[in-house]
Coordinates of C-alpha atoms and ligand atoms in Angstrom, one line a residue:
M1 CA 26.8 27.0 -21.9
R2 CA 24.2 24.8 -23.5
P3 CA 20.8 26.2 -22.6
V4 CA 19.8 22.8 -21.1
A5 CA 22.7 23.1 -18.7
V6 CA 21.7 26.8 -17.7
E7 CA 18.1 25.6 -17.1
A8 CA 19.1 22.6 -15.1
M9 CA 21.1 24.7 -12.6
L10 CA 18.9 27.6 -11.9
P11 CA 16.4 25.9 -9.4
F12 CA 19.5 25.2 -7.2
F13 CA 20.2 28.9 -6.8
S14 CA 16.7 29.6 -5.3
G15 CA 14.1 27.1 -4.3
R16 CA 16.4 23.9 -4.2
F17 CA 19.3 25.5 -2.3
A18 CA 20.0 22.9 0.4
N19 CA 23.2 21.2 1.2
P20 CA 22.9 17.5 0.1
S21 CA 25.0 16.4 3.1
G22 CA 22.1 17.5 5.5
S23 CA 19.5 15.3 7.0
H24 CA 16.3 17.2 6.4
R25 CA 13.9 17.0 3.5
F26 CA 15.3 19.8 1.4
A27 CA 18.8 18.2 1.9
R28 CA 17.4 14.8 0.7
D29 CA 16.0 16.6 -2.4
A30 CA 19.4 18.1 -3.2
R31 CA 21.0 14.7 -2.6
R32 CA 18.6 13.1 -5.0
A33 CA 19.6 15.6 -7.6
V34 CA 23.2 14.9 -7.1
D35 CA 22.5 11.0 -7.3
E36 CA 20.6 11.5 -10.5
A37 CA 23.3 13.5 -12.1
R38 CA 25.8 10.8 -11.0
D39 CA 23.8 8.1 -12.7
Q40 CA 23.6 10.2 -15.9
V41 CA 27.3 10.9 -15.9
A42 CA 28.2 7.3 -15.2
D43 CA 26.0 6.2 -18.2
V44 CA 27.7 8.4 -20.6
L45 CA 31.2 7.8 -19.4
G46 CA 30.7 4.0 -19.3
V47 CA 31.5 3.6 -15.5
A48 CA 29.4 2.7 -12.5
P49 CA 27.7 5.5 -10.5
G50 CA 30.0 4.6 -7.4
E51 CA 33.1 5.3 -9.6
V52 CA 32.2 9.0 -10.3
V53 CA 33.8 11.6 -8.1
F54 CA 32.7 15.2 -8.5
T55 CA 35.6 17.7 -8.3
G56 CA 36.1 21.4 -8.6
C57 CA 37.5 21.3 -12.1
G58 CA 39.6 19.2 -14.5
T59 CA 42.8 20.5 -13.0
E60 CA 41.7 19.2 -9.6
A61 CA 40.8 15.7 -11.1
D62 CA 44.1 15.6 -12.8
N63 CA 46.1 16.6 -9.7
T64 CA 44.3 14.1 -7.5
A65 CA 45.1 11.3 -10.0
I66 CA 48.7 12.1 -10.2
L67 CA 49.5 13.0 -6.5
G68 CA 47.1 10.4 -5.1
A69 CA 48.7 7.5 -6.8
G70 CA 51.6 8.0 -4.2
G71 CA 54.7 7.2 -6.3
V72 CA 56.6 8.0 -9.4
A73 CA 54.4 9.3 -12.3
V74 CA 55.1 9.0 -16.0
C75 CA 53.3 11.2 -18.5
S76 CA 53.7 12.4 -22.0
A77 CA 55.3 15.7 -23.0
A78 CA 52.2 16.9 -24.7
E79 CA 50.0 16.9 -21.5
H80 CA 48.2 19.9 -20.2
H81 CA 49.9 21.7 -17.3
A82 CA 47.4 20.2 -14.9
V83 CA 49.1 16.9 -15.5
L84 CA 52.8 18.1 -16.4
H85 CA 53.4 20.3 -13.4
P86 CA 52.3 17.8 -10.7
V87 CA 54.3 15.0 -12.5
L88 CA 57.6 17.3 -12.7
E89 CA 57.2 18.7 -9.3
H90 CA 57.1 15.2 -7.7
G91 CA 60.1 13.8 -9.5
G92 CA 58.3 12.0 -12.3
T93 CA 59.3 11.4 -15.8
V94 CA 58.0 13.0 -19.0
V95 CA 58.2 11.0 -22.2
G96 CA 58.6 12.5 -25.7
V97 CA 55.9 12.5 -28.4
D98 CA 56.1 12.2 -32.2
A99 CA 55.3 14.9 -34.8
T100 CA 51.5 14.7 -34.2
G101 CA 51.9 14.9 -30.5
Q102 CA 51.1 11.2 -29.9
V103 CA 53.2 9.6 -27.1
D104 CA 56.2 7.7 -28.4
L105 CA 55.6 4.0 -27.3
D106 CA 59.3 3.1 -27.4
R107 CA 60.3 5.8 -25.1
L108 CA 57.3 5.1 -22.9
S109 CA 58.4 1.4 -22.6
A110 CA 61.9 2.7 -21.6
A111 CA 60.5 5.0 -19.0
L112 CA 58.3 2.3 -17.2
T113 CA 60.1 0.8 -14.1
A114 CA 59.0 -1.3 -11.1
E115 CA 58.6 2.1 -9.2
T116 CA 56.1 3.6 -11.7
A117 CA 52.9 4.3 -9.7
I118 CA 50.9 6.0 -12.4
V119 CA 51.0 6.6 -16.2
S120 CA 49.0 9.5 -17.6
V121 CA 48.3 10.0 -21.3
M122 CA 45.7 12.4 -22.5
A123 CA 42.8 11.1 -24.7
V124 CA 42.8 14.3 -26.9
N125 CA 45.3 17.1 -26.9
N126 CA 43.9 20.5 -26.1
E127 CA 46.2 22.5 -28.4
V128 CA 46.5 20.5 -31.5
G129 CA 43.6 18.1 -31.2
T130 CA 45.4 14.9 -31.6
I131 CA 43.6 11.7 -30.6
S132 CA 45.8 9.4 -28.5
D133 CA 45.9 5.7 -29.3
L134 CA 45.1 4.7 -25.7
A135 CA 44.5 0.9 -26.5
A136 CA 48.2 0.8 -27.6
V137 CA 49.2 2.7 -24.4
A138 CA 47.1 0.6 -22.2
K139 CA 48.4 -2.7 -23.7
L140 CA 52.0 -1.6 -23.1
V141 CA 51.5 -0.3 -19.6
R142 CA 49.6 -3.4 -18.5
R143 CA 52.4 -5.6 -19.8
L144 CA 55.4 -3.7 -18.6
A145 CA 54.2 -2.0 -15.5
P146 CA 51.2 -4.2 -14.3
R147 CA 51.1 -2.6 -10.9
A148 CA 51.0 0.9 -12.3
L149 CA 47.7 2.9 -12.5
L150 CA 46.6 4.2 -15.9
H151 CA 45.1 7.7 -16.1
T152 CA 43.8 9.7 -19.1
D153 CA 43.1 13.4 -19.0
A154 CA 39.9 13.1 -21.1
V155 CA 38.9 16.8 -20.6
Q156 CA 38.9 17.5 -24.3
A157 CA 37.5 14.2 -25.4
V158 CA 33.7 14.2 -24.5
S159 CA 32.2 16.1 -27.4
W160 CA 34.2 14.1 -30.0
L161 CA 34.9 10.5 -28.6
D162 CA 32.5 7.9 -27.1
V163 CA 34.2 7.7 -23.6
R164 CA 32.5 4.4 -23.1
T165 CA 35.1 2.8 -25.4
I166 CA 38.0 4.4 -23.4
A167 CA 36.7 3.6 -19.9
P168 CA 37.6 -0.2 -19.9
L169 CA 41.2 0.6 -20.9
V170 CA 42.1 2.8 -17.9
D171 CA 41.7 3.2 -14.1
L172 CA 41.2 6.9 -13.8
M173 CA 39.7 9.5 -16.1
S174 CA 39.4 13.4 -15.7
F175 CA 36.7 15.6 -17.1
S176 CA 35.7 19.3 -16.9
A177 CA 32.1 20.6 -17.5
H178 CA 33.1 23.8 -19.4
K179 CA 34.6 21.8 -22.2
F180 CA 31.3 20.3 -23.2
G181 CA 28.9 23.1 -22.6
G182 CA 28.5 23.0 -18.9
P183 CA 29.6 25.5 -16.2
K184 CA 33.1 26.4 -15.2
G185 CA 34.3 25.3 -11.8
V186 CA 33.0 21.6 -11.8
G187 CA 34.6 18.4 -13.0
V188 CA 34.8 14.7 -12.5
L189 CA 37.5 12.1 -11.8
T190 CA 36.4 8.5 -12.4
I191 CA 38.1 5.9 -10.2
S192 CA 37.7 2.3 -11.1
D193 CA 36.2 0.0 -8.5
G194 CA 39.1 -1.5 -6.5
V195 CA 41.5 1.3 -7.4
S196 CA 42.6 3.5 -4.5
V197 CA 44.1 7.1 -4.8
D198 CA 44.6 9.3 -1.7
P199 CA 42.3 12.3 -1.7
L200 CA 43.8 15.7 -2.5
I201 CA 41.2 17.5 -0.3
I202 CA 40.4 16.0 3.0
G203 CA 37.7 17.3 5.4
G204 CA 34.0 16.3 5.7
G205 CA 34.3 13.1 3.8
Q206 CA 32.1 13.7 1.0
E207 CA 32.2 11.6 -2.2
R208 CA 33.0 8.5 0.0
E209 CA 36.1 10.2 1.4
R210 CA 37.6 10.6 -2.0
R211 CA 36.8 14.4 -2.2
S212 CA 35.8 16.4 0.7
G213 CA 33.9 19.7 0.4
T214 CA 30.2 20.7 0.1
H215 CA 28.9 19.6 -3.3
N216 CA 28.4 22.3 -5.9
V217 CA 25.0 20.9 -6.5
A218 CA 23.9 23.5 -9.3
G219 CA 27.2 22.8 -11.1
I220 CA 26.9 18.9 -10.8
V221 CA 23.3 19.0 -12.1
A222 CA 24.4 21.3 -15.1
L223 CA 27.4 19.2 -15.8
A224 CA 25.3 16.1 -16.2
A225 CA 22.7 18.0 -18.5
A226 CA 25.4 19.2 -20.7
L227 CA 27.1 15.8 -20.9
V228 CA 23.9 13.9 -21.9
E229 CA 23.2 16.5 -24.7
A230 CA 26.8 16.4 -25.9
D231 CA 26.6 12.5 -25.9
D232 CA 23.3 12.7 -27.9
Q233 CA 24.5 15.1 -30.5
R234 CA 28.0 13.7 -30.8
A235 CA 27.7 11.8 -34.1
G236 CA 25.9 14.6 -36.0
E237 CA 28.1 17.4 -34.5
N238 CA 31.3 15.4 -35.5
E239 CA 30.1 15.3 -39.1
R240 CA 28.8 18.9 -39.3
L241 CA 31.9 20.4 -37.6
A242 CA 34.4 18.3 -39.5
A243 CA 32.9 19.8 -42.6
L244 CA 33.0 23.3 -41.3
R245 CA 36.7 22.8 -39.9
D246 CA 37.7 21.6 -43.4
R247 CA 36.0 24.7 -45.0
L248 CA 37.9 26.9 -42.4
V249 CA 41.3 25.4 -43.0
D250 CA 41.0 25.1 -46.8
G251 CA 39.7 28.6 -47.0
V252 CA 42.6 30.1 -45.1
S253 CA 45.2 28.0 -46.9
G254 CA 43.7 28.7 -50.3
A255 CA 43.6 32.6 -49.7
V256 CA 47.2 32.8 -48.3
D257 CA 50.4 31.1 -48.8
G258 CA 52.6 29.6 -46.1
V259 CA 49.9 28.2 -43.8
V260 CA 50.9 24.7 -42.5
E261 CA 48.4 22.4 -40.9
T262 CA 50.0 21.2 -37.7
V263 CA 48.5 17.8 -37.4
P264 CA 46.9 15.8 -40.3
R265 CA 43.0 15.9 -40.1
D266 CA 42.6 12.1 -39.8
R267 CA 44.6 12.1 -36.5
K268 CA 42.6 14.8 -34.7
V269 CA 39.2 15.7 -33.5
A270 CA 36.6 17.4 -35.8
G271 CA 36.5 20.7 -33.7
S272 CA 40.2 21.5 -33.8
A273 CA 41.9 23.7 -36.4
H274 CA 45.5 24.3 -35.6
L275 CA 47.7 26.2 -38.1
C276 CA 51.3 27.5 -38.2
V277 CA 51.6 30.6 -40.2
E278 CA 54.9 31.4 -41.7
G279 CA 56.4 34.9 -41.5
I280 CA 54.1 36.3 -38.8
E281 CA 54.0 36.2 -35.0
S282 CA 50.8 34.9 -33.3
E283 CA 50.7 37.8 -30.8
S284 CA 50.1 40.4 -33.7
L285 CA 47.6 38.1 -35.5
L286 CA 45.6 37.6 -32.3
Y287 CA 45.4 41.3 -31.8
L288 CA 43.9 41.8 -35.2
L289 CA 41.5 38.9 -34.7
D290 CA 40.4 40.2 -31.4
E291 CA 39.6 43.6 -32.9
A292 CA 37.3 41.8 -35.3
E293 CA 35.8 39.8 -32.5
I294 CA 37.2 36.5 -33.6
C295 CA 38.3 34.7 -30.4
A296 CA 41.4 32.6 -31.0
S297 CA 44.5 31.5 -29.2
A298 CA 48.0 30.9 -30.0
A299 CA 48.7 28.3 -27.4
S300 CA 51.8 30.4 -26.4
A301 CA 52.8 30.9 -22.8
C302 CA 54.3 34.2 -21.8
A303 CA 57.3 33.0 -19.8
S304 CA 59.8 35.4 -18.3
G305 CA 58.5 38.3 -20.3
A306 CA 59.2 36.7 -23.7
M307 CA 56.6 35.0 -25.8
E308 CA 57.6 31.3 -25.9
P309 CA 56.3 28.7 -28.3
S310 CA 53.9 26.2 -26.6
H311 CA 55.4 23.2 -24.9
V312 CA 53.3 21.0 -27.0
L313 CA 54.7 22.3 -30.4
A314 CA 58.2 22.2 -29.0
A315 CA 57.8 18.5 -28.0
M316 CA 56.3 17.8 -31.5
G317 CA 59.5 19.2 -32.9
V318 CA 57.9 22.0 -34.7
D319 CA 60.4 24.6 -36.0
R320 CA 60.7 27.5 -33.5
A321 CA 60.1 30.2 -36.1
L322 CA 57.1 28.4 -37.4
A323 CA 55.7 27.7 -33.8
M324 CA 55.8 31.4 -33.2
G325 CA 53.1 31.8 -35.8
A326 CA 50.7 29.3 -34.2
L327 CA 47.0 29.9 -34.5
R328 CA 44.5 27.6 -32.6
L329 CA 40.8 28.0 -33.7
T330 CA 38.3 25.8 -32.2
L331 CA 34.8 25.0 -33.2
G332 CA 31.9 23.9 -31.0
H333 CA 28.2 23.3 -30.8
T334 CA 27.4 27.1 -31.4
T335 CA 29.6 27.4 -34.5
T336 CA 27.7 28.1 -37.8
I337 CA 28.7 28.3 -41.5
D338 CA 28.5 32.1 -41.3
D339 CA 31.0 32.2 -38.5
I340 CA 33.4 30.1 -40.6
D341 CA 33.1 32.3 -43.7
R342 CA 33.7 35.3 -41.7
A343 CA 36.7 33.7 -39.9
V344 CA 38.2 32.8 -43.3
D345 CA 37.9 36.3 -44.5
V346 CA 39.3 38.0 -41.3
V347 CA 42.1 35.5 -40.7
S348 CA 43.3 35.6 -44.3
T349 CA 43.1 39.4 -44.5
S350 CA 44.9 39.8 -41.2
I351 CA 47.7 37.5 -42.3
S352 CA 48.2 39.4 -45.5
R353 CA 48.1 42.7 -43.6
L354 CA 50.8 41.6 -41.1
R355 CA 53.1 40.3 -43.9
R356 CA 52.8 43.7 -45.7
V357 CA 53.8 45.5 -42.5
S358 CA 56.8 43.2 -41.9
V359 CA 58.1 43.6 -45.5
R360 CA 58.1 47.4 -45.2
Ligands
PLP401 N1 43.4 19.1 -19.2 C1 43.0 19.6 -20.3 C2 43.4 18.8 -21.6 C3 42.4 20.9 -20.7 O1 42.1 21.4 -21.9 C4 42.1 21.7 -19.5 C5 41.4 23.0 -19.7 O2 42.0 24.0 -20.0 C6 42.3 21.1 -18.2 C7 42.9 20.0 -18.1 C8 41.9 21.9 -17.0 O3 40.6 21.8 -16.7 P1 40.0 22.9 -15.8 O4 40.0 24.2 -16.5 O5 38.7 22.6 -15.5 O6 40.7 23.1 -14.6

């Protein structure tokens, strides 16, 4: 977590512990803290404070949008499971993507019908880092399905893109604090004025009946503090981390053969390095990296006992054998040049070691 976020939340575990829905002075103090956080969040996300709904996580924000729209949902095949599963389980339509993970606009046009209640296309892909052309998606959806709501899962966008430019294009946006240096277990769904989605959680009527449940005051305050800092640092961090990402990818590709960059750099966010390594299996590589305390992911899901390549790579048409060697390395506000140089060394040595073993 960003130190500003930790610092912001600590008082709410001790002196300022009250429930903001109460009526006494301590409750009013907690309510003020939530209101201030809401104003800060609204400012960074380019919406009005009344359009901000605090949720328990990004998954809840996604589920509320998809299920609360109350009809047939359409989404891209590269969505996170937090969108994909509710769409599929409620009879929705999944639309194919191109080789970079960008939704195919022709196929999206064909999928839109008079029954379409909501279209969901992510702002930034969590596995490969591709930035979606939401302006093109919005133009198409408004023309062909004017009654449909447009949602974007912007969980991965905040550190890299100015969300104020996305907000006017869509009706609903999802966020999660732990993706920008806040705590886990708190998120945001923005709901544009005049748009109505049924709540997923009903009860005490908090968040103007849109999300019941006692507010996670410490989490909300920390989310806002992290968001404000991420917004302030965005331009500088984009530049710094793009240079470090290039050093990482070029370093590994220069040291070993058969390393394929999954998505061109100009189509993706600065903090994402996604490689497919020929002739190795991600699982073994991750084991060696973990031993050297390099935390990486393969973006593979272990389904029915067998390692399956990620649904995102499959949708992008990446060859199955190549996808089995996927390696996802992400950079963030704490990443240093020393981290990168060490990662280049360990990743390259580990790939060479695995290839030697498999030849024997
Ligand atoms: N959507 C995307 C694109 C994500 O990367 C994630 C997090 O992994 C989520 C949704 C889910 O967010 P949360 O972990 O807060 O439920």
